[in-house]
C-alpha cells in the first residue's frame, strides 16, 4: 500500500536511487526530526490500534521511523506525507505480525498456524482498564473487515477519506460509501449491545 | 456523510485516548532511535550506498539494505519451498504447507514486492552430494532463516547471527546456504565486523558469482566491502 502512496517506490524498490531525493532537497518535505515530532503520536496510535502488543510497541514504532528516515527521500509529493507514513506503518505492523507467526510456530506447527483473522487486530485483549475502550473494540470486532478498517482509520487514526482511498487504492466514492456503511454498522452494533444490556438487567 | 451519535463519539474518544502515547513513550523511543540512526536524525545524514565507506557504525543505509536483502532472501526461501516441497497432506503427516508461509512473511519493507524478485541464476556453488532431503528439514531451515530475518528486521543483528550460526551447524550443506551467507554478511556489517563480512562476501563471490544475493549483500555493507574484494 505504501508503494501506492510513494510514487517512486515501485521504480526504486530498494531506495538506493539518489536521484529521487529531489523532494527533500527542495525543502518540500519536513526534516526527519520535525516529522518525528509531528507524527510520533499518529504512528504510535496507529501501531497500537493495529494490534501490536505493548511489549513490542517501542521496537515496532522505532522500525517505522527507521523506514521513514531511510526512505523519506523517495517521497515526491509532500502533501501525501501522512498517508505515506501510514502506509509505512501498516506494512511494518504487518511484517511484525508475520514475524510473530513465524516465531511462535514451530516448523511443523506452521501447518496449523492461526489465520490472520485470528490474530489480534486491536489492543482489545490488552486493554483491561477501560470498559468504554473494551466496548469500542468489541463493537469493532462485529464489523466486517473492510468496514472496520475504514471506520478505524477515520475515527481512530484520524485519516481523511481521500487519504484512505489512496492508501487502500480504492475509488474515493467507494471509500465514502464504505465509511457510511461502517458508521451505520457500528451504530447498529452499539444498539444491539445496549438492547442486550437492558435485557440483562 | 452521516456522523456518529453522541454515545458512539464518546466511545471513539475513549479509544483515541487509550491509544495515545505518553511523553515518556515519545522520549524513550527517541532515545532508542538515536543510536540506531547513527546519532543523526536528519535525512541528509544518510550516506549514499554507492559512496559510503565501510565503517564500524551501522548506518541507516546499511540497515535498510540489510532489511531489503533479507526480505528478498525470505521471499526466495518461499519460492524455493514452492519448488521443492512435495505435495503433502499436512493433516496426515504434519508437514509444512506452502500456504502456511505467506510470501510476504519477511517482507515488511515498503516497496519490496516479492513478485518483483528476479529468479536466481544457476549457481556455481558446489554442494555436498545431495542426500534426500525431507520437507521437514527444509521447513526447519526456512524457520531458522525466517527467524534470522525477523531479528535483522528488528535491529537485532547479534541475535540474527546466532541463529545463522546455528543454521550453519545444523545444515552445513543445506538447501539455503546462499540465503544464510547473505544474511550473515548483513548481520556482520550491522555489527560493524567488516573484516569478517568482507571475507564472507569474497567467499560468496567466489562460490556463487551469479547469486542474486550477492549484489544485495554488497549494498548492505556499502561499497567499501565491494572494493576490498
Short mmCIF file of C-alpha atoms in Angstrom, two decimals:
data_model
loop_
_atom_site.label_atom_id
_atom_site.label_comp_id
_atom_site.label_asym_id
_atom_site.label_seq_id
_atom_site.Cartn_x
_atom_site.Cartn_y
_atom_site.Cartn_z
CA UNK A 1 0.00 0.00 0.00
CA UNK A 2 2.82 2.33 0.79
CA UNK A 3 4.11 1.75 -2.68
CA UNK A 4 1.00 3.42 -3.96
CA UNK A 5 1.48 6.36 -1.69
CA UNK A 6 5.05 6.88 -2.76
CA UNK A 7 5.31 7.04 -6.46
CA UNK A 8 8.97 6.22 -6.57
CA UNK A 9 8.67 3.06 -4.55
CA UNK A 10 7.84 0.82 -7.45
CA UNK A 11 10.51 2.26 -9.64
CA UNK A 12 13.04 2.29 -6.86
CA UNK A 13 12.25 -0.63 -4.63
CA UNK A 14 15.50 -0.53 -2.72
CA UNK A 15 15.50 3.18 -2.20
CA UNK A 16 19.04 3.50 -3.38
CA UNK A 17 18.49 5.96 -6.19
CA UNK A 18 19.84 9.26 -5.05
CA UNK A 19 18.18 11.00 -7.97
CA UNK A 20 14.88 10.50 -6.21
CA UNK A 21 15.84 12.83 -3.39
CA UNK A 22 14.51 15.96 -5.04
CA UNK A 23 11.63 16.31 -2.67
CA UNK A 24 13.81 16.57 0.42
CA UNK A 25 16.46 18.58 -1.35
CA UNK A 26 13.92 21.15 -2.41
CA UNK A 27 12.65 21.50 1.13
CA UNK A 28 9.16 20.35 0.30
CA UNK A 29 9.31 17.59 2.86
CA UNK A 30 9.84 18.25 6.54
CA UNK A 31 13.17 17.29 8.07
CA UNK A 32 13.07 13.94 9.77
CA UNK A 33 13.32 15.38 13.27
CA UNK A 34 10.27 17.53 12.59
CA UNK A 35 8.44 14.56 11.17
CA UNK A 36 9.22 12.61 14.30
CA UNK A 37 7.84 15.36 16.50
CA UNK A 38 4.77 15.91 14.36
CA UNK A 39 3.87 12.32 13.59
CA UNK A 40 5.00 10.34 16.60
CA UNK A 41 1.55 10.28 18.18
CA UNK A 42 0.00 9.34 14.87
CA UNK A 43 2.42 6.48 14.32
CA UNK A 44 2.22 5.26 17.90
CA UNK A 45 -1.59 5.26 17.95
CA UNK A 46 -1.78 3.55 14.59
CA UNK A 47 0.71 0.87 15.59
CA UNK A 48 -1.19 0.20 18.79
CA UNK A 49 -4.53 0.19 17.04
CA UNK A 50 -3.22 -2.27 14.50
CA UNK A 51 -2.71 -4.79 17.28
CA UNK A 52 0.92 -4.61 18.32
CA UNK A 53 1.40 -5.76 21.89
CA UNK A 54 2.55 -3.19 24.45
CA UNK A 55 5.78 -5.10 24.91
CA UNK A 56 6.62 -4.69 21.24
CA UNK A 57 5.44 -1.12 20.80
CA UNK A 58 8.84 0.52 21.14
CA UNK A 59 10.50 -1.83 18.69
CA UNK A 60 7.80 -1.53 16.06
CA UNK A 61 7.50 2.24 16.32
CA UNK A 62 11.26 2.56 16.04
CA UNK A 63 11.17 0.38 12.98
CA UNK A 64 8.55 2.59 11.39
CA UNK A 65 10.67 5.68 11.90
CA UNK A 66 13.78 3.94 10.65
CA UNK A 67 12.00 3.11 7.43
CA UNK A 68 10.68 6.67 7.22
CA UNK A 69 14.18 8.02 7.77
CA UNK A 70 15.67 5.76 5.15
CA UNK A 71 13.03 6.31 2.52
CA UNK A 72 11.96 9.88 3.04
CA UNK A 73 13.96 10.99 0.07
CA UNK A 74 11.72 8.91 -2.16
CA UNK A 75 8.65 10.94 -1.23
CA UNK A 76 7.88 13.18 -4.16
CA UNK A 77 4.69 14.81 -3.00
CA UNK A 78 4.87 16.37 0.42
CA UNK A 79 1.11 16.60 0.61
CA UNK A 80 0.91 12.81 0.73
CA UNK A 81 3.31 12.56 3.66
CA UNK A 82 0.73 11.45 6.20
CA UNK A 83 -0.78 8.73 4.05
CA UNK A 84 2.75 7.66 3.11
CA UNK A 85 3.69 7.40 6.78
CA UNK A 86 0.55 5.44 7.43
CA UNK A 87 1.43 3.09 4.60
CA UNK A 88 4.88 2.54 6.10
CA UNK A 89 3.26 1.93 9.48
CA UNK A 90 0.77 -0.52 8.10
CA UNK A 91 3.40 -2.55 6.32
CA UNK A 92 5.73 -2.57 9.27
CA UNK A 93 2.99 -3.80 11.57
CA UNK A 94 2.02 -6.39 9.02
CA UNK A 95 5.61 -7.60 9.00
CA UNK A 96 5.58 -7.70 12.78
CA UNK A 97 2.52 -9.93 12.83
CA UNK A 98 4.00 -12.23 10.23
CA UNK A 99 7.31 -12.44 12.05
CA UNK A 100 5.46 -13.28 15.23
CA UNK A 101 3.59 -16.04 13.50
CA UNK A 102 6.83 -17.48 12.22
CA UNK A 103 8.45 -17.15 15.62
CA UNK A 104 5.57 -18.56 17.59
CA UNK A 105 5.02 -21.57 15.43
CA UNK A 106 7.36 -24.47 15.07
CA UNK A 107 8.11 -25.63 11.57
CA UNK A 108 5.51 -28.32 11.88
CA UNK A 109 3.05 -26.14 13.66
CA UNK A 110 3.14 -23.75 10.75
CA UNK A 111 0.70 -26.10 9.09
CA UNK A 112 -1.91 -25.14 11.60
CA UNK A 113 -0.94 -21.57 12.23
CA UNK A 114 -3.78 -19.23 13.07
CA UNK A 115 -5.29 -17.30 10.26
CA UNK A 116 -4.92 -13.56 10.02
CA UNK A 117 -8.45 -13.24 11.22
CA UNK A 118 -7.50 -14.90 14.49
CA UNK A 119 -4.60 -12.59 15.18
CA UNK A 120 -5.16 -9.65 17.46
CA UNK A 121 -6.16 -6.74 15.30
CA UNK A 122 -6.82 -4.39 18.12
CA UNK A 123 -5.41 -3.79 21.55
CA UNK A 124 -8.70 -5.03 22.93
CA UNK A 125 -7.12 -8.03 24.56
CA UNK A 126 -4.53 -5.82 26.16
CA UNK A 127 -6.67 -3.04 27.46
CA UNK A 128 -8.42 -4.11 30.58
CA UNK A 129 -8.75 -0.90 32.46
CA UNK A 130 -11.38 0.85 30.48
CA UNK A 131 -14.86 -0.52 29.87
CA UNK A 132 -15.53 2.01 27.16
CA UNK A 133 -12.43 1.03 25.30
CA UNK A 134 -13.31 -2.62 25.64
CA UNK A 135 -16.79 -1.91 24.36
CA UNK A 136 -15.45 0.10 21.44
CA UNK A 137 -13.15 -2.63 20.24
CA UNK A 138 -15.70 -5.37 20.85
CA UNK A 139 -18.13 -3.44 18.65
CA UNK A 140 -15.46 -3.05 16.01
CA UNK A 141 -14.96 -6.78 16.07
CA UNK A 142 -18.55 -7.15 14.91
CA UNK A 143 -17.90 -5.18 11.75
CA UNK A 144 -16.78 -6.79 8.54
CA UNK A 145 -13.09 -6.27 7.95
CA UNK A 146 -13.34 -3.65 5.16
CA UNK A 147 -15.76 -1.60 7.21
CA UNK A 148 -13.77 -1.97 10.41
CA UNK A 149 -10.66 -0.88 8.61
CA UNK A 150 -12.17 2.27 7.17
CA UNK A 151 -14.00 3.13 10.37
CA UNK A 152 -10.85 2.73 12.43
CA UNK A 153 -8.74 4.70 10.00
CA UNK A 154 -11.15 7.65 10.12
CA UNK A 155 -12.32 7.60 13.71
CA UNK A 156 -9.21 6.35 15.49
CA UNK A 157 -6.28 7.05 13.19
CA UNK A 158 -7.73 10.38 12.12
CA UNK A 159 -7.13 9.88 8.44
CA UNK A 160 -9.23 11.66 5.86
CA UNK A 161 -11.34 9.77 3.37
CA UNK A 162 -9.17 10.86 0.42
CA UNK A 163 -6.11 9.61 2.30
CA UNK A 164 -7.83 6.30 2.93
CA UNK A 165 -8.79 6.00 -0.71
CA UNK A 166 -5.16 6.49 -1.63
CA UNK A 167 -3.81 4.08 0.98
CA UNK A 168 -6.31 1.34 0.19
CA UNK A 169 -6.16 2.07 -3.52
CA UNK A 170 -9.91 2.30 -3.83
CA UNK A 171 -12.04 4.94 -5.58
CA UNK A 172 -12.93 7.91 -3.46
CA UNK A 173 -16.63 7.21 -3.78
CA UNK A 174 -16.07 3.67 -2.58
CA UNK A 175 -14.21 4.95 0.44
CA UNK A 176 -17.04 7.34 1.30
CA UNK A 177 -19.74 4.74 0.86
CA UNK A 178 -17.75 2.22 2.87
CA UNK A 179 -17.34 4.69 5.70
CA UNK A 180 -21.05 5.48 5.65
CA UNK A 181 -21.89 1.79 5.83
CA UNK A 182 -19.27 1.25 8.55
CA UNK A 183 -20.69 4.01 10.72
CA UNK A 184 -24.16 2.62 10.28
CA UNK A 185 -22.97 -0.88 11.16
CA UNK A 186 -21.18 0.46 14.22
CA UNK A 187 -24.31 2.27 15.41
CA UNK A 188 -26.34 -0.88 14.89
CA UNK A 189 -23.81 -2.93 16.83
CA UNK A 190 -23.95 -0.41 19.64
CA UNK A 191 -27.76 -0.52 19.60
CA UNK A 192 -27.68 -4.29 19.85
CA UNK A 193 -25.27 -4.07 22.75
CA UNK A 194 -27.49 -1.56 24.52
CA UNK A 195 -30.53 -3.77 23.97
CA UNK A 196 -28.68 -6.75 25.42
CA UNK A 197 -27.64 -4.69 28.41
CA UNK A 198 -31.21 -3.60 29.07
CA UNK A 199 -32.48 -7.17 28.81
CA UNK A 200 -29.74 -8.35 31.15
CA UNK A 201 -30.79 -6.08 33.96
CA UNK B 1 -21.73 11.89 5.30
CA UNK B 2 -23.54 10.79 8.42
CA UNK B 3 -21.89 11.45 11.74
CA UNK B 4 -21.79 9.28 14.80
CA UNK B 5 -24.29 9.67 17.59
CA UNK B 6 -23.04 11.06 20.90
CA UNK B 7 -22.67 7.66 22.54
CA UNK B 8 -20.57 6.38 19.66
CA UNK B 9 -18.47 9.53 19.67
CA UNK B 10 -17.84 9.04 23.34
CA UNK B 11 -16.57 5.54 22.71
CA UNK B 12 -14.35 6.77 19.91
CA UNK B 13 -12.89 9.47 22.15
CA UNK B 14 -12.14 6.86 24.80
CA UNK B 15 -10.48 4.70 22.19
CA UNK B 16 -8.33 7.54 20.93
CA UNK B 17 -7.26 8.40 24.46
CA UNK B 18 -6.32 4.81 25.16
CA UNK B 19 -4.18 4.64 22.05
CA UNK B 20 -2.38 7.91 22.65
CA UNK B 21 1.30 7.78 23.72
CA UNK B 22 2.68 9.46 26.79
CA UNK B 23 5.56 11.91 26.86
CA UNK B 24 7.63 9.11 28.33
CA UNK B 25 6.84 6.92 25.32
CA UNK B 26 7.90 9.69 22.97
CA UNK B 27 11.17 10.35 24.78
CA UNK B 28 12.02 6.69 25.29
CA UNK B 29 11.58 5.84 21.61
CA UNK B 30 13.52 8.92 20.58
CA UNK B 31 16.44 7.98 22.79
CA UNK B 32 16.41 4.43 21.45
CA UNK B 33 16.17 5.65 17.89
CA UNK B 34 19.15 7.99 18.06
CA UNK B 35 21.90 5.35 18.11
CA UNK B 36 20.09 3.24 15.54
CA UNK B 37 20.24 6.18 13.18
CA UNK B 38 23.88 6.81 13.90
CA UNK B 39 23.01 9.77 16.10
CA UNK B 40 21.96 11.71 13.06
CA UNK B 41 18.28 12.35 12.71
CA UNK B 42 18.48 14.39 9.57
CA UNK B 43 17.77 12.56 6.32
CA UNK B 44 20.74 14.28 4.70
CA UNK B 45 22.89 12.27 7.09
CA UNK B 46 22.25 9.10 5.18
CA UNK B 47 25.29 8.15 3.21
CA UNK B 48 24.53 7.00 -0.30
CA UNK B 49 25.30 3.33 -0.57
CA UNK B 50 27.36 3.84 -3.66
CA UNK B 51 29.82 6.13 -1.92
CA UNK B 52 29.65 5.17 1.74
CA UNK B 53 32.92 3.89 3.12
CA UNK B 54 32.88 0.73 5.12
CA UNK B 55 32.96 1.56 8.77
CA UNK B 56 32.08 0.09 12.05
CA UNK B 57 28.97 2.05 12.78
CA UNK B 58 25.67 0.86 11.42
CA UNK B 59 24.26 3.45 9.06
CA UNK B 60 20.64 3.54 8.17
CA UNK B 61 21.52 2.81 4.60
CA UNK B 62 23.15 -0.41 5.61
CA UNK B 63 20.28 -1.37 7.81
CA UNK B 64 17.78 -0.67 5.11
CA UNK B 65 19.75 -2.63 2.58
CA UNK B 66 20.01 -5.44 5.08
CA UNK B 67 16.29 -5.48 5.57
CA UNK B 68 15.64 -5.41 1.89
CA UNK B 69 18.17 -8.11 1.32
CA UNK B 70 16.78 -10.36 3.96
CA UNK B 71 13.29 -9.70 2.69
CA UNK B 72 14.46 -10.83 -0.68
CA UNK B 73 16.12 -13.84 0.87
CA UNK B 74 12.93 -14.68 2.70
CA UNK B 75 10.91 -14.42 -0.46
CA UNK B 76 13.49 -16.55 -2.21
CA UNK B 77 13.08 -19.09 0.54
CA UNK B 78 9.41 -19.11 -0.18
CA UNK B 79 10.00 -19.59 -3.87
CA UNK B 80 12.39 -22.42 -3.14
CA UNK B 81 9.89 -24.01 -0.86
CA UNK B 82 7.30 -23.85 -3.56
CA UNK B 83 9.52 -25.71 -5.94
CA UNK B 84 10.98 -28.20 -3.52
CA UNK B 85 8.34 -29.29 -1.14
CA UNK B 86 6.47 -32.34 -2.28
CA UNK B 87 2.73 -32.14 -2.17
CA UNK B 88 1.71 -33.41 1.17
CA UNK B 89 -1.29 -33.73 3.31
CA UNK B 90 -0.43 -31.78 6.41
CA UNK B 91 -3.21 -33.36 8.33
CA UNK B 92 -1.70 -36.75 7.63
CA UNK B 93 1.98 -36.16 8.27
CA UNK B 94 2.29 -32.76 9.88
CA UNK B 95 4.42 -31.37 7.08
CA UNK B 96 4.54 -27.69 6.47
CA UNK B 97 2.24 -26.39 3.78
CA UNK B 98 3.02 -23.75 1.21
CA UNK B 99 0.10 -21.68 2.35
CA UNK B 100 1.48 -21.70 5.86
CA UNK B 101 4.30 -19.35 4.91
CA UNK B 102 2.91 -16.25 3.28
CA UNK B 103 5.05 -14.80 0.55
CA UNK B 104 5.33 -11.51 2.37
CA UNK B 105 6.14 -13.15 5.67
CA UNK B 106 9.51 -11.49 5.81
CA UNK B 107 8.76 -8.51 3.64
CA UNK B 108 7.91 -5.65 5.92
CA UNK B 109 9.87 -3.16 3.91
CA UNK B 110 7.65 -0.96 1.78
CA UNK B 111 8.12 -1.20 -1.89
CA UNK B 112 9.83 -4.55 -1.82
CA UNK B 113 7.49 -6.69 -3.80
CA UNK B 114 8.46 -10.34 -3.73
CA UNK B 115 6.84 -10.74 -7.10
CA UNK B 116 9.47 -8.40 -8.50
CA UNK B 117 12.29 -10.66 -7.44
CA UNK B 118 14.45 -11.87 -10.26
CA UNK B 119 14.74 -15.61 -10.48
CA UNK B 120 18.07 -16.76 -9.16
CA UNK B 121 20.51 -17.67 -11.92
CA UNK B 122 22.24 -21.01 -11.76
CA UNK B 123 24.82 -21.04 -9.03
CA UNK B 124 28.37 -22.29 -9.39
CA UNK B 125 28.37 -23.23 -5.78
CA UNK B 126 29.38 -26.79 -5.27
CA UNK B 127 27.29 -28.54 -2.74
CA UNK B 128 27.89 -31.78 -0.96
CA UNK B 129 26.38 -34.82 -2.60
CA UNK B 130 22.75 -34.35 -2.03
CA UNK B 131 21.23 -36.68 0.43
CA UNK B 132 17.49 -36.94 0.12
CA UNK B 133 16.07 -34.01 2.00
CA UNK B 134 12.78 -34.15 3.72
CA UNK B 135 10.29 -31.38 3.65
CA UNK B 136 10.72 -31.30 7.39
CA UNK B 137 14.41 -30.37 7.24
CA UNK B 138 13.74 -27.74 4.62
CA UNK B 139 10.95 -26.36 6.74
CA UNK B 140 13.34 -26.18 9.66
CA UNK B 141 15.85 -24.32 7.54
CA UNK B 142 13.14 -21.91 6.49
CA UNK B 143 12.02 -21.39 10.05
CA UNK B 144 15.56 -20.59 11.15
CA UNK B 145 16.23 -18.18 8.32
CA UNK B 146 12.88 -16.52 8.85
CA UNK B 147 13.84 -16.03 12.47
CA UNK B 148 17.15 -14.52 11.43
CA UNK B 149 15.32 -12.26 9.03
CA UNK B 150 12.95 -11.15 11.73
CA UNK B 151 15.88 -10.42 14.03
CA UNK B 152 17.63 -8.37 11.38
CA UNK B 153 14.40 -6.57 10.67
CA UNK B 154 14.00 -5.76 14.34
CA UNK B 155 17.54 -4.39 14.58
CA UNK B 156 18.97 -7.40 16.39
CA UNK B 157 21.89 -8.41 14.19
CA UNK B 158 23.64 -10.29 17.01
CA UNK B 159 20.58 -12.45 17.52
CA UNK B 160 20.32 -12.96 13.77
CA UNK B 161 23.95 -14.06 13.69
CA UNK B 162 23.36 -16.57 16.46
CA UNK B 163 20.50 -18.12 14.53
CA UNK B 164 22.54 -18.17 11.34
CA UNK B 165 25.45 -19.82 13.12
CA UNK B 166 23.09 -22.43 14.44
CA UNK B 167 21.78 -22.96 10.94
CA UNK B 168 25.34 -23.48 9.77
CA UNK B 169 25.93 -26.09 12.42
CA UNK B 170 22.72 -27.96 11.73
CA UNK B 171 22.68 -27.61 7.97
CA UNK B 172 26.28 -27.16 6.81
CA UNK B 173 25.26 -28.24 3.31
CA UNK B 174 21.66 -27.18 3.49
CA UNK B 175 19.45 -26.01 0.70
CA UNK B 176 19.62 -22.41 1.77
CA UNK B 177 23.34 -21.82 2.07
CA UNK B 178 23.30 -18.71 -0.12
CA UNK B 179 20.49 -17.18 1.89
CA UNK B 180 22.36 -17.93 5.09
CA UNK B 181 25.55 -16.39 3.79
CA UNK B 182 23.74 -13.31 2.60
CA UNK B 183 22.08 -12.88 5.96
CA UNK B 184 25.37 -13.46 7.73
CA UNK B 185 27.08 -10.75 5.70
CA UNK B 186 24.34 -8.31 6.52
CA UNK B 187 24.41 -9.16 10.20
CA UNK B 188 28.18 -8.82 10.36
CA UNK B 189 28.03 -5.46 8.65
CA UNK B 190 25.33 -4.32 11.01
CA UNK B 191 27.58 -5.26 13.89
CA UNK B 192 30.49 -3.41 12.36
CA UNK B 193 32.50 -6.61 11.88
CA UNK B 194 33.56 -5.54 8.45
CA UNK B 195 36.61 -7.76 8.04
CA UNK B 196 34.57 -10.88 8.62
CA UNK B 197 31.81 -9.52 6.42
CA UNK B 198 34.26 -8.90 3.61
CA UNK B 199 35.65 -12.42 3.96
CA UNK B 200 32.17 -13.86 3.71
CA UNK B 201 31.37 -11.62 0.79
CA UNK B 202 34.52 -12.72 -1.00
CA UNK B 203 33.58 -16.34 -0.42
CA UNK B 204 30.08 -15.80 -1.74
CA UNK B 205 31.52 -14.02 -4.76
CA UNK B 206 33.84 -16.94 -5.37
CA UNK B 207 31.32 -19.72 -4.90
CA UNK B 208 28.22 -18.03 -6.32
CA UNK B 209 29.26 -15.19 -8.62
CA UNK B 210 25.83 -15.03 -10.17
CA UNK B 211 23.87 -15.21 -6.96
CA UNK B 212 21.08 -12.65 -6.72
CA UNK B 213 22.03 -12.28 -3.07
CA UNK B 214 25.47 -11.01 -3.92
CA UNK B 215 24.57 -7.50 -5.02
CA UNK B 216 22.30 -7.04 -2.06
CA UNK B 217 24.89 -8.26 0.38
CA UNK B 218 27.34 -5.79 -1.14
CA UNK B 219 24.86 -2.99 -0.78
CA UNK B 220 24.19 -3.91 2.81
CA UNK B 221 27.84 -3.31 3.60
CA UNK B 222 28.43 -0.28 1.42
CA UNK B 223 30.80 -0.05 -1.46
CA UNK B 224 33.83 -0.38 0.79
CA UNK B 225 33.27 -4.09 1.09
CA UNK B 226 32.96 -4.40 -2.64
CA UNK B 227 36.15 -2.53 -3.35
CA UNK B 228 38.17 -4.63 -0.97
CA UNK B 229 37.19 -7.91 -2.53
#
